[in-house]
Tab-separated table of C-alpha atoms in Angstrom:
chain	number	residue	atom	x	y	z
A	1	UNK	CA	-37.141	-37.718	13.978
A	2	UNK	CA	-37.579	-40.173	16.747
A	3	UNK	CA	-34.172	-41.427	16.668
A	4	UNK	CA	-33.083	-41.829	20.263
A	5	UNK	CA	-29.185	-42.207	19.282
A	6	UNK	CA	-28.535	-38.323	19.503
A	7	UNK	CA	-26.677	-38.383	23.270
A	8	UNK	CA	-24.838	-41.595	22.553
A	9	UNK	CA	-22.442	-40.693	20.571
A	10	UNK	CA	-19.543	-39.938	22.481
A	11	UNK	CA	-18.126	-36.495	22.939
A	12	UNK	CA	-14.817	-36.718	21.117
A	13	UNK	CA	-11.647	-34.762	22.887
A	14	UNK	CA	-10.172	-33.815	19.707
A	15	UNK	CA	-6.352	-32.944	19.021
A	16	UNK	CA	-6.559	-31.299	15.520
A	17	UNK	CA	-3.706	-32.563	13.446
A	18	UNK	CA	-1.340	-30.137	12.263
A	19	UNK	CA	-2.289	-30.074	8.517
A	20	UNK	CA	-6.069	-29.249	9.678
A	21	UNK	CA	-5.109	-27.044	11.847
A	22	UNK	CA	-2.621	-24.702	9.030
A	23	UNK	CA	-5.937	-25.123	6.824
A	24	UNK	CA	-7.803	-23.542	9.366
A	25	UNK	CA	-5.371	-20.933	10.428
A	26	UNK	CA	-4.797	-20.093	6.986
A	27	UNK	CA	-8.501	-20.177	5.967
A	28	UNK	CA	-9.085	-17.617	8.757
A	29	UNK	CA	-6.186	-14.932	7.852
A	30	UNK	CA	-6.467	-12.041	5.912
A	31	UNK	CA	-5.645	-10.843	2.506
A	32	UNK	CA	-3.225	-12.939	-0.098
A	33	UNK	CA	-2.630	-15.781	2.415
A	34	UNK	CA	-6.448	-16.497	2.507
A	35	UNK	CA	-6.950	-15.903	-0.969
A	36	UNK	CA	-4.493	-18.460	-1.686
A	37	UNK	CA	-5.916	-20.853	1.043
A	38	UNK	CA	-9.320	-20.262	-0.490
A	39	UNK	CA	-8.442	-21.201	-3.888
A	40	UNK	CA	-6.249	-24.317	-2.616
A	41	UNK	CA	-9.513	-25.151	-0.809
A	42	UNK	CA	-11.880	-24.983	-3.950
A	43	UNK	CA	-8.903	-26.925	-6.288
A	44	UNK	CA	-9.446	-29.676	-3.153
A	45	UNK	CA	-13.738	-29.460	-3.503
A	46	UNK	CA	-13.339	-29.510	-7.177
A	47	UNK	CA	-11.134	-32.651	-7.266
A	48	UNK	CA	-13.997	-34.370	-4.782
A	49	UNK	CA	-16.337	-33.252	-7.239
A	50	UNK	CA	-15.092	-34.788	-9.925
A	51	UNK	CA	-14.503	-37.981	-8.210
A	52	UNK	CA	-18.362	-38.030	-7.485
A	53	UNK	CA	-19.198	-37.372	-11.285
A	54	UNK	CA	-16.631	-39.297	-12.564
A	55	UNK	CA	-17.323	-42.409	-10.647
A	56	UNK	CA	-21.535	-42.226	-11.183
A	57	UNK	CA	-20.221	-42.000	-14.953
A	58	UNK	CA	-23.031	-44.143	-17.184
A	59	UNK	CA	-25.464	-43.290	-14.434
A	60	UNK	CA	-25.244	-40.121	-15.815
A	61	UNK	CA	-26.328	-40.601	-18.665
A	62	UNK	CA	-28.349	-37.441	-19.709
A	63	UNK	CA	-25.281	-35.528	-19.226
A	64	UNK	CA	-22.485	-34.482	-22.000
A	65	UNK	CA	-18.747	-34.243	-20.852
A	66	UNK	CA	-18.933	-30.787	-21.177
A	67	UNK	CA	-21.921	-30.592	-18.734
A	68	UNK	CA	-19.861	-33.238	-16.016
A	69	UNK	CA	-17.172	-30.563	-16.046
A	70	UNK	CA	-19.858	-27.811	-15.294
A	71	UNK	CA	-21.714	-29.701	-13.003
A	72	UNK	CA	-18.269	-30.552	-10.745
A	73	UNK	CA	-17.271	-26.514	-10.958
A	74	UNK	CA	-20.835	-25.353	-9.489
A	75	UNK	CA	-20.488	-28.577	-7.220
A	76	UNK	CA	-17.482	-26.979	-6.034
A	77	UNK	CA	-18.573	-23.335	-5.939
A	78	UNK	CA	-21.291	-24.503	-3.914
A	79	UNK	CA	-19.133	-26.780	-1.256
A	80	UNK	CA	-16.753	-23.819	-1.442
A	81	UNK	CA	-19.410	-21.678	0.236
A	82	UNK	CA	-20.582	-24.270	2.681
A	83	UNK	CA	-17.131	-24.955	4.258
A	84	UNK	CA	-16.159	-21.279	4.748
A	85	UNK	CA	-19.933	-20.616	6.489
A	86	UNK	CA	-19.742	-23.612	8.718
A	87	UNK	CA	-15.676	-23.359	9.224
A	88	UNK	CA	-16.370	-23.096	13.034
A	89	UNK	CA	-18.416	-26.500	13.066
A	90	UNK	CA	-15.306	-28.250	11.984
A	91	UNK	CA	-14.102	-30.118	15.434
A	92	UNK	CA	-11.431	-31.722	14.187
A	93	UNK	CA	-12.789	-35.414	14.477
A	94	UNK	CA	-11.502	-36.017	11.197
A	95	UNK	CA	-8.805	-34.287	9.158
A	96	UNK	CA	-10.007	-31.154	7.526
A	97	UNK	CA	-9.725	-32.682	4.255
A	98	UNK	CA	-12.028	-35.558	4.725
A	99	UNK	CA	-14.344	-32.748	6.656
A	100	UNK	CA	-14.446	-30.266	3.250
A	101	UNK	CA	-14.627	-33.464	0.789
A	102	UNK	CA	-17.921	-34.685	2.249
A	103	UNK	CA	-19.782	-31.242	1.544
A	104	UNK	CA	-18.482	-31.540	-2.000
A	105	UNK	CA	-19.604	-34.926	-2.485
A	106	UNK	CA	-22.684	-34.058	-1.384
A	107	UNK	CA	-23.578	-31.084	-3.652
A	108	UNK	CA	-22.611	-33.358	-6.569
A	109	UNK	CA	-24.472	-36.425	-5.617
A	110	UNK	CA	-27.634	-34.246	-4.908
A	111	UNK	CA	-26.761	-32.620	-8.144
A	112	UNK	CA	-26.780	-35.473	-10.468
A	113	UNK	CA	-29.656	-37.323	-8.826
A	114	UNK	CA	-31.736	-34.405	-9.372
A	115	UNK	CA	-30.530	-33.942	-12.776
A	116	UNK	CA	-31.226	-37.716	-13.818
A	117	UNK	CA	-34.630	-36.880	-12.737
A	118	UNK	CA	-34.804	-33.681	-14.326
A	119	UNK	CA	-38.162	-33.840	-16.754
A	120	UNK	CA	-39.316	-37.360	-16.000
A	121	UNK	CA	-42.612	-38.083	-13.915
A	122	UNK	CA	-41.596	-38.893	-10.604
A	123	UNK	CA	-43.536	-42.447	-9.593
A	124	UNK	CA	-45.749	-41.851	-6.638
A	125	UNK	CA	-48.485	-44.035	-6.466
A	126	UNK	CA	-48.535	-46.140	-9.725
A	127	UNK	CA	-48.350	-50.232	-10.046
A	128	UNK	CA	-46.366	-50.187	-7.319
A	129	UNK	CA	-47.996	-52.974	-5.595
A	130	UNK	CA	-47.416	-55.658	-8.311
A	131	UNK	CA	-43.807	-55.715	-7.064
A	132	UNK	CA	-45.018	-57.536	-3.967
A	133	UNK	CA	-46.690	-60.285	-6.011
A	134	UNK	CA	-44.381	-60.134	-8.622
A	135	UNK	CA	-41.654	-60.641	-6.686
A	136	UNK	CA	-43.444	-63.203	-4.557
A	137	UNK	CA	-44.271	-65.287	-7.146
A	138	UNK	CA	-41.149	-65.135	-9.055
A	139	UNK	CA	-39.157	-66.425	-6.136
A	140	UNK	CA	-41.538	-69.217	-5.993
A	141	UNK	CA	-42.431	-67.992	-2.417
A	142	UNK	CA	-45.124	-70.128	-0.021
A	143	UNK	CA	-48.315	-69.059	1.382
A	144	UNK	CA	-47.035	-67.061	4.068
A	145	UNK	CA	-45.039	-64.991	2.274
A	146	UNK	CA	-48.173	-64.465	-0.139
A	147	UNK	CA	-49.798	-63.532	2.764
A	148	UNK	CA	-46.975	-61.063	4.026
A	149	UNK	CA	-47.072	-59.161	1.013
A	150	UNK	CA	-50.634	-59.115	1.080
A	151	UNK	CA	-50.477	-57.671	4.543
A	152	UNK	CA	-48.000	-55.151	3.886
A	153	UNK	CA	-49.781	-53.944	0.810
A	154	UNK	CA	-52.510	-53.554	3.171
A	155	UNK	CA	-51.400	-51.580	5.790
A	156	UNK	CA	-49.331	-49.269	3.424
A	157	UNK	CA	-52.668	-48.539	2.016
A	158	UNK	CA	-54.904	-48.222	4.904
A	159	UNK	CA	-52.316	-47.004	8.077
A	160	UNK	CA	-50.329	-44.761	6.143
A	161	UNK	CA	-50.858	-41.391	5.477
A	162	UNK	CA	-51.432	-39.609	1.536
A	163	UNK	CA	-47.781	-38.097	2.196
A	164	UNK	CA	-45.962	-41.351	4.112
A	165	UNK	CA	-47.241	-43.592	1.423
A	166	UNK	CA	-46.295	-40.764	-1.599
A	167	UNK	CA	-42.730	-40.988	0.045
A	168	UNK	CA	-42.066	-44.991	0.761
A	169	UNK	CA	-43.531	-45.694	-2.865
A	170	UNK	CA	-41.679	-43.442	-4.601
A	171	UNK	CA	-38.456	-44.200	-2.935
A	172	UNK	CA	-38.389	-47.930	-1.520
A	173	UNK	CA	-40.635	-49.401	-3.960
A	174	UNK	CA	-40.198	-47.028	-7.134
A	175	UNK	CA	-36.202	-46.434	-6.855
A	176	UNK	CA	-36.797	-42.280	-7.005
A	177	UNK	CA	-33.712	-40.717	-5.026
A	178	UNK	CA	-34.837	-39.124	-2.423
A	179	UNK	CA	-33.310	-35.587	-3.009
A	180	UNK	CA	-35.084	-35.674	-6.409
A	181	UNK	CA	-38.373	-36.067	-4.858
A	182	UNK	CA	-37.262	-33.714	-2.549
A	183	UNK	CA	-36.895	-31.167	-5.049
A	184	UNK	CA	-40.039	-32.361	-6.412
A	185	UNK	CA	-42.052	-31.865	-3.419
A	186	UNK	CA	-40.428	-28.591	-2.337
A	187	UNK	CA	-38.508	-30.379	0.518
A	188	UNK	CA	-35.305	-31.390	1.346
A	189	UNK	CA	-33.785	-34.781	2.271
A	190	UNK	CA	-33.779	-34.952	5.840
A	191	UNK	CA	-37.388	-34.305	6.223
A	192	UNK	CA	-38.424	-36.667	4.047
A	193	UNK	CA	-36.497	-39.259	5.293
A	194	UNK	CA	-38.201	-38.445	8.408
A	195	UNK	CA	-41.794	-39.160	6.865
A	196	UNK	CA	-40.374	-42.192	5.605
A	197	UNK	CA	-38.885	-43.447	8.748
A	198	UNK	CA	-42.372	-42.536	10.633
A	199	UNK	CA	-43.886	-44.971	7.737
A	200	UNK	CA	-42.195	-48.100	8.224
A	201	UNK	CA	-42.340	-47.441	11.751
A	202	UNK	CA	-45.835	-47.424	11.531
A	203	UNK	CA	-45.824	-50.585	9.018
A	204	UNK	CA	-43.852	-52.783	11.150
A	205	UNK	CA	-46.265	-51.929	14.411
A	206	UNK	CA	-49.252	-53.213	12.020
A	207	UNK	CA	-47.534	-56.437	11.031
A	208	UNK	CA	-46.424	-57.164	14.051
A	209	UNK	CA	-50.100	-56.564	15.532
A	210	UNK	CA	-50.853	-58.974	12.801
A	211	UNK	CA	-48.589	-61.655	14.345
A	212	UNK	CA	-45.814	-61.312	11.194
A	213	UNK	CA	-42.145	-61.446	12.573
A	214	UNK	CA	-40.710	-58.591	10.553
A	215	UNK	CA	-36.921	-58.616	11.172
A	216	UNK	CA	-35.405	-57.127	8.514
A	217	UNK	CA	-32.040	-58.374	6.511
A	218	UNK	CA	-28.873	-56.579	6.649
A	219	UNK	CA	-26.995	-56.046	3.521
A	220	UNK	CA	-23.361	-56.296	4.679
A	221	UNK	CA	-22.318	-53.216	2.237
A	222	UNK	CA	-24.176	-50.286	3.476
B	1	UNK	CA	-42.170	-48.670	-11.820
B	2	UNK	CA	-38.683	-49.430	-11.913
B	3	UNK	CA	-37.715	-52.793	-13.210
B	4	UNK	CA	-35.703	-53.408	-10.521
B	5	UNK	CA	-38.301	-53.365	-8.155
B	6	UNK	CA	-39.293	-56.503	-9.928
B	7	UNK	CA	-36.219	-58.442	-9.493
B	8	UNK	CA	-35.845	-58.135	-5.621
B	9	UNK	CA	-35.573	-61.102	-3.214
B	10	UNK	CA	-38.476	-60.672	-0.869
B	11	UNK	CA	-35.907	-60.072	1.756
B	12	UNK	CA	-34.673	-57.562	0.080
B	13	UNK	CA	-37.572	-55.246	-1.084
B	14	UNK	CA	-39.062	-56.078	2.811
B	15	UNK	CA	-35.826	-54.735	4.250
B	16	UNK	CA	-36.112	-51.639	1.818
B	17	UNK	CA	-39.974	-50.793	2.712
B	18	UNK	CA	-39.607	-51.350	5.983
B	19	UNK	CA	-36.185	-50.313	7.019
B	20	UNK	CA	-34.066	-51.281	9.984
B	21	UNK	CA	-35.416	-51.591	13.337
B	22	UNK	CA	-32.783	-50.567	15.141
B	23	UNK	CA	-32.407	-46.421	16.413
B	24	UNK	CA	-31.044	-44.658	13.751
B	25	UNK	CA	-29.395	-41.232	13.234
B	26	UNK	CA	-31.345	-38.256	11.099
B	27	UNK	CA	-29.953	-37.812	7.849
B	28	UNK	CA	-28.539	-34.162	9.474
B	29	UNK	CA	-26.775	-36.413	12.381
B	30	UNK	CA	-25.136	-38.624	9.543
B	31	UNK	CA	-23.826	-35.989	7.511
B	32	UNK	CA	-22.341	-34.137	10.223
B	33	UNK	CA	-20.811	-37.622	11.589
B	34	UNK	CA	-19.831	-39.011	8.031
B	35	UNK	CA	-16.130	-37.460	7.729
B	36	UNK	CA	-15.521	-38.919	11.136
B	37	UNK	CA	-17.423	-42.553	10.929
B	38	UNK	CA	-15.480	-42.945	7.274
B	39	UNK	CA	-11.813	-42.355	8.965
B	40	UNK	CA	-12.809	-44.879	11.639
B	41	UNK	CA	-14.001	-47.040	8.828
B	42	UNK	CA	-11.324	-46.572	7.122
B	43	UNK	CA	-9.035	-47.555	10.437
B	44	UNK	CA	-10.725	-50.106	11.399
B	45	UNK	CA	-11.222	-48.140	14.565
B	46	UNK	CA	-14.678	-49.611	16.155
B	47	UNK	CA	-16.904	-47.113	13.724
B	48	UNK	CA	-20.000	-48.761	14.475
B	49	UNK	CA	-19.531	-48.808	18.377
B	50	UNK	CA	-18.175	-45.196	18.418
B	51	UNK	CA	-21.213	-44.176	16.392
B	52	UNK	CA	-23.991	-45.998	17.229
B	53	UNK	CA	-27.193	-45.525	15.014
B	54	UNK	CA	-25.122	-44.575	11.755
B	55	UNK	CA	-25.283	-48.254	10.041
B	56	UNK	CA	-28.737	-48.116	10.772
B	57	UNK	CA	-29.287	-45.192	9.036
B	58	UNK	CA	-27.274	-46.350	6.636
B	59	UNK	CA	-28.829	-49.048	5.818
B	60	UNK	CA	-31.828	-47.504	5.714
B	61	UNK	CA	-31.365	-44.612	3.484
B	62	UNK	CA	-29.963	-44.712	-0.085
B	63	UNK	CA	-28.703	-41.345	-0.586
B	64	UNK	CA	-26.850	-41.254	2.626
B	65	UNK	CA	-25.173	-44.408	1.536
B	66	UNK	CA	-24.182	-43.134	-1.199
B	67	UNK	CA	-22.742	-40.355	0.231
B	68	UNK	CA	-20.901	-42.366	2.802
B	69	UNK	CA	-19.692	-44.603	-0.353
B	70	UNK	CA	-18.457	-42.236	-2.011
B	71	UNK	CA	-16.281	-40.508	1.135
B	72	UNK	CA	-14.845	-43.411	2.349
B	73	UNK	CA	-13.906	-44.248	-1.742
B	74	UNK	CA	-12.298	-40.929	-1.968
B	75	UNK	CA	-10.186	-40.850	0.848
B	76	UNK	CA	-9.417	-44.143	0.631
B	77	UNK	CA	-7.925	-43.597	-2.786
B	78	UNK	CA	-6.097	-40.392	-1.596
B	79	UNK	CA	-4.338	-42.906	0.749
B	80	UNK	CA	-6.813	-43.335	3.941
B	81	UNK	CA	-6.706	-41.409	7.255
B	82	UNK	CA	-3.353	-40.271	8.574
């Protein structure tokens, strides 16, 4: 992705805390003492997973309790295996625990979007344009936003490509999560957010040729 | 075609189609910054300075906000960064 930011960030000299460091020492023995870190380790992914579940609760709403409980256990199988492959990546930026929550997290979000989607026809293509004069209209909107929207339905059907437009649809206009259409499409997030990104770069250049100012609002909660 | 869809602002459903136009990180760069932008979050410790191009991408992808929602809730519950 074209997303010059890469060598910014700053190189972080890193003293790992103590408690990060015993879970890494401890991680990295042998025998009973990393048996018993290893299982401290998946209580910690499990507990992460089950925050995630938990807190997506009537989101969830295909799933039975029992099938939250399984979900968070092969949420935490999963981030189990993660951590211990990428141990070495850990650079002590952050505690260890905030480090090993986030792969948890992730394996149940990606989980339970998925799931949600599980059986239902993902939205490519569909009415998706009516939301632009729908929502144009309903705000009582003037003439130049009519003519933004117009625009912008344009270009997303003439300058994008079959797969950029698939993507932006589906996920900007249609509300599909992306790892669900990444599952979908035999992808994974991050390269799909790439086609995306390409997309609206590619929108914004056309509207802007077209003389619209584009800036987009911030939502203050990201 | 999600209901929602139908209820956005125009700002809104024009930031979400065309995204922020500032650099932004990958979604590979975000998850292997998240632990580390949430503690500064969390701190109050300049996040967005120390790692620039993450609230861009944040803003810009869903999932990844999520994600970074949901880290920042749990360890803020657990009692924040030490």
């Amino acid at each position: 992705m074209t997303m010059p930011v890469e060598s910014q960030a700053e190189p972080i000299p890193t003293p790992v805390d103590a408690a990060s460091q015993l879970w890494l020492r401890r991680l990295s023995a042998e025998g009973a003492e990393r048996e018993a870190a290893v299982a401290k380790l998946h209580a910690l992914l499990l507990r992460a997973a089950r925050f995630e579940i938990g807190r997506r609760g009537g989101r969830s709403t295909h799933l039975r309790a029992e099938d939250h409980e399984d979900l968070a256990q092969q949420s935490a199988d999963d981030a189990l295996l993660a951590v211990l492959a990428k141990l070495d990546d850990f650079r002590g930026e952050s505690r260890f625990t905030t480090w090993a929550y986030k792969f948890a997290l992730l394996e149940a979000g990606v989980k339970a979007r998925r799931g949600a989607w599980q059986g239902r026809e993902i939205p490519l293509e569909a009415e998706a344009w009516n939301a632009f004069a729908d929502t144009a209209v309903s705000a009582g909107r003037g003439a130049e936003d009519a003519e933004l929207f117009g625009a912008l339905r344009e270009e997303i059907e003439s300058a994008l490509s079959e797969r950029q437009r698939e993507v932006l649809v589906a996920v900007t206009l249609n509300d599909v999560p992306i790892d669900a259409l990444a599952e979908r499409l035999g992808s994974s997030r991050g390269a799909l957010y790439k086609v995306l990104h390409d997309a609206r770069r590619k929108l914004r250049a056309a509207l802007a040729e077209r003389g619209f100012s584009i800036a987009t609002q911030r939502e203050e909660e990201p | 075609m999600s209901q929602e869809a139908h209820r956005r602002e125009p700002e809104e459903l024009l930031a979400r189609v065309l995204g922020p136009t500032e650099p932004e990180l990958s979604c590979e760069q975000c998850f292997a910054e998240l632990d580390r932008y949430v503690e500064l979050t969390l701190a109050g410790g300049g996040a967005d300075t120390r790692l620039p191009g993450m609230r861009a991408h944040l803003d810009g992808c869903p999932a990844c906000a999520e994600d970074f929602r949901s880290l920042r809730d749990l360890v803020a519950a657990e009692g924040g960064p030490s």
